[in-house]
Amino acid sequence: MLFMYGRYAKINTAAIRLVRPGGVILTCSCSTVVAQDPHCFTQIIRDAARDAGRSITVLATTSAGMDHPLHVGYLDGKHLSVVLARVT
């Protein structure tokens, strides 16, 4: 998990630095490990913003759409995490 956290933090820190103040970033994770904790990806993005010297306001969090149903026998199928945030 720590390895993945570092990778997601690094790429999101770089992306947040490119967003103008007031702009938005839409970032996604396709990892079952991250998706199992609903706050994990949001925290990664908050940490990335801090590392970039910026602030974010989370506008929305979501996961896979209706066209990607979760089978009760395969909970690892829950793997998509999405965060939409305003960067200041």
mmCIF file of N, CA and C in Angstrom, residues 40-73:
data_model
loop_
_atom_site.group_PDB
_atom_site.id
_atom_site.type_symbol
_atom_site.label_atom_id
_atom_site.label_comp_id
_atom_site.label_asym_id
_atom_site.label_seq_id
_atom_site.Cartn_x
_atom_site.Cartn_y
_atom_site.Cartn_z
ATOM 1 N N CYS A 40 -9.099 6.907 1.649
ATOM 2 C CA CYS A 40 -7.691 6.775 1.297
ATOM 3 C C CYS A 40 -7.298 7.673 0.123
ATOM 4 N N PHE A 41 -8.008 7.595 -0.990
ATOM 5 C CA PHE A 41 -7.617 8.355 -2.165
ATOM 6 C C PHE A 41 -7.774 9.853 -1.926
ATOM 7 N N THR A 42 -8.824 10.236 -1.231
ATOM 8 C CA THR A 42 -9.010 11.649 -0.901
ATOM 9 C C THR A 42 -7.847 12.154 -0.054
ATOM 10 N N GLN A 43 -7.385 11.356 0.887
ATOM 11 C CA GLN A 43 -6.252 11.762 1.717
ATOM 12 C C GLN A 43 -4.972 11.867 0.886
ATOM 13 N N ILE A 44 -4.793 10.961 -0.049
ATOM 14 C CA ILE A 44 -3.632 11.036 -0.935
ATOM 15 C C ILE A 44 -3.637 12.360 -1.694
ATOM 16 N N ILE A 45 -4.800 12.767 -2.190
ATOM 17 C CA ILE A 45 -4.904 14.012 -2.955
ATOM 18 C C ILE A 45 -4.675 15.218 -2.045
ATOM 19 N N ARG A 46 -5.195 15.182 -0.836
ATOM 20 C CA ARG A 46 -4.939 16.274 0.126
ATOM 21 C C ARG A 46 -3.443 16.390 0.430
ATOM 22 N N ASP A 47 -2.791 15.262 0.631
ATOM 23 C CA ASP A 47 -1.352 15.268 0.899
ATOM 24 C C ASP A 47 -0.574 15.771 -0.314
ATOM 25 N N ALA A 48 -1.008 15.395 -1.497
ATOM 26 C CA ALA A 48 -0.350 15.847 -2.724
ATOM 27 C C ALA A 48 -0.472 17.358 -2.867
ATOM 28 N N ALA A 49 -1.633 17.903 -2.538
ATOM 29 C CA ALA A 49 -1.825 19.357 -2.598
ATOM 30 C C ALA A 49 -0.899 20.056 -1.613
ATOM 31 N N ARG A 50 -0.810 19.523 -0.422
ATOM 32 C CA ARG A 50 0.092 20.098 0.584
ATOM 33 C C ARG A 50 1.538 20.075 0.083
ATOM 34 N N ASP A 51 1.944 18.944 -0.499
ATOM 35 C CA ASP A 51 3.303 18.822 -1.020
ATOM 36 C C ASP A 51 3.558 19.783 -2.178
ATOM 37 N N ALA A 52 2.495 20.131 -2.904
ATOM 38 C CA ALA A 52 2.602 21.074 -4.021
ATOM 39 C C ALA A 52 2.527 22.520 -3.545
ATOM 40 N N GLY A 53 2.285 22.708 -2.233
ATOM 41 C CA GLY A 53 2.154 24.058 -1.689
ATOM 42 C C GLY A 53 0.836 24.705 -2.051
ATOM 43 N N ARG A 54 -0.177 23.880 -2.260
ATOM 44 C CA ARG A 54 -1.494 24.374 -2.658
ATOM 45 C C ARG A 54 -2.550 23.832 -1.706
ATOM 46 N N SER A 55 -3.767 24.342 -1.851
ATOM 47 C CA SER A 55 -4.914 23.843 -1.099
ATOM 48 C C SER A 55 -5.933 23.312 -2.090
ATOM 49 N N ILE A 56 -6.736 22.375 -1.643
ATOM 50 C CA ILE A 56 -7.828 21.870 -2.487
ATOM 51 C C ILE A 56 -9.124 21.867 -1.697
ATOM 52 N N THR A 57 -10.196 21.955 -2.433
ATOM 53 C CA THR A 57 -11.533 21.734 -1.900
ATOM 54 C C THR A 57 -12.120 20.581 -2.694
ATOM 55 N N VAL A 58 -12.440 19.498 -2.019
ATOM 56 C CA VAL A 58 -13.007 18.339 -2.702
ATOM 57 C C VAL A 58 -14.448 18.671 -3.083
ATOM 58 N N LEU A 59 -14.732 18.621 -4.370
ATOM 59 C CA LEU A 59 -16.067 18.921 -4.876
ATOM 60 C C LEU A 59 -16.936 17.676 -4.975
ATOM 61 N N ALA A 60 -16.301 16.540 -5.277
ATOM 62 C CA ALA A 60 -17.051 15.291 -5.405
ATOM 63 C C ALA A 60 -16.104 14.102 -5.319
ATOM 64 N N THR A 61 -16.614 13.020 -4.798
ATOM 65 C CA THR A 61 -15.915 11.736 -4.848
ATOM 66 C C THR A 61 -16.918 10.717 -5.363
ATOM 67 N N THR A 62 -16.436 9.786 -6.138
ATOM 68 C CA THR A 62 -17.330 8.771 -6.690
ATOM 69 C C THR A 62 -16.520 7.531 -7.031
ATOM 70 N N SER A 63 -17.179 6.571 -7.615
ATOM 71 C CA SER A 63 -16.520 5.343 -8.052
ATOM 72 C C SER A 63 -17.122 4.954 -9.402
ATOM 73 N N ALA A 64 -17.033 3.704 -9.735
ATOM 74 C CA ALA A 64 -17.515 3.242 -11.034
ATOM 75 C C ALA A 64 -19.000 3.542 -11.226
ATOM 76 N N GLY A 65 -19.382 3.751 -12.460
ATOM 77 C CA GLY A 65 -20.768 4.061 -12.801
ATOM 78 C C GLY A 65 -21.649 2.820 -12.862
ATOM 79 N N MET A 66 -22.893 3.052 -13.205
ATOM 80 C CA MET A 66 -23.889 1.980 -13.267
ATOM 81 C C MET A 66 -23.527 0.903 -14.293
ATOM 82 N N ASP A 67 -22.706 1.259 -15.268
ATOM 83 C CA ASP A 67 -22.328 0.291 -16.287
ATOM 84 C C ASP A 67 -21.199 -0.638 -15.819
ATOM 85 N N HIS A 68 -20.796 -0.491 -14.569
ATOM 86 C CA HIS A 68 -19.734 -1.312 -13.998
ATOM 87 C C HIS A 68 -20.206 -1.859 -12.651
ATOM 88 N N PRO A 69 -21.193 -2.778 -12.680
ATOM 89 C CA PRO A 69 -21.768 -3.263 -11.423
ATOM 90 C C PRO A 69 -20.759 -4.079 -10.607
ATOM 91 N N LEU A 70 -20.961 -4.077 -9.308
ATOM 92 C CA LEU A 70 -20.107 -4.819 -8.382
ATOM 93 C C LEU A 70 -20.771 -6.157 -8.056
ATOM 94 N N HIS A 71 -20.142 -7.246 -8.420
ATOM 95 C CA HIS A 71 -20.665 -8.573 -8.130
ATOM 96 C C HIS A 71 -20.375 -8.908 -6.671
ATOM 97 N N VAL A 72 -21.375 -9.355 -5.932
ATOM 98 C CA VAL A 72 -21.206 -9.625 -4.499
ATOM 99 C C VAL A 72 -20.197 -10.732 -4.228
ATOM 100 N N GLY A 73 -19.942 -11.569 -5.198
ATOM 101 C CA GLY A 73 -18.965 -12.638 -5.030
ATOM 102 C C GLY A 73 -17.550 -12.228 -5.372
#
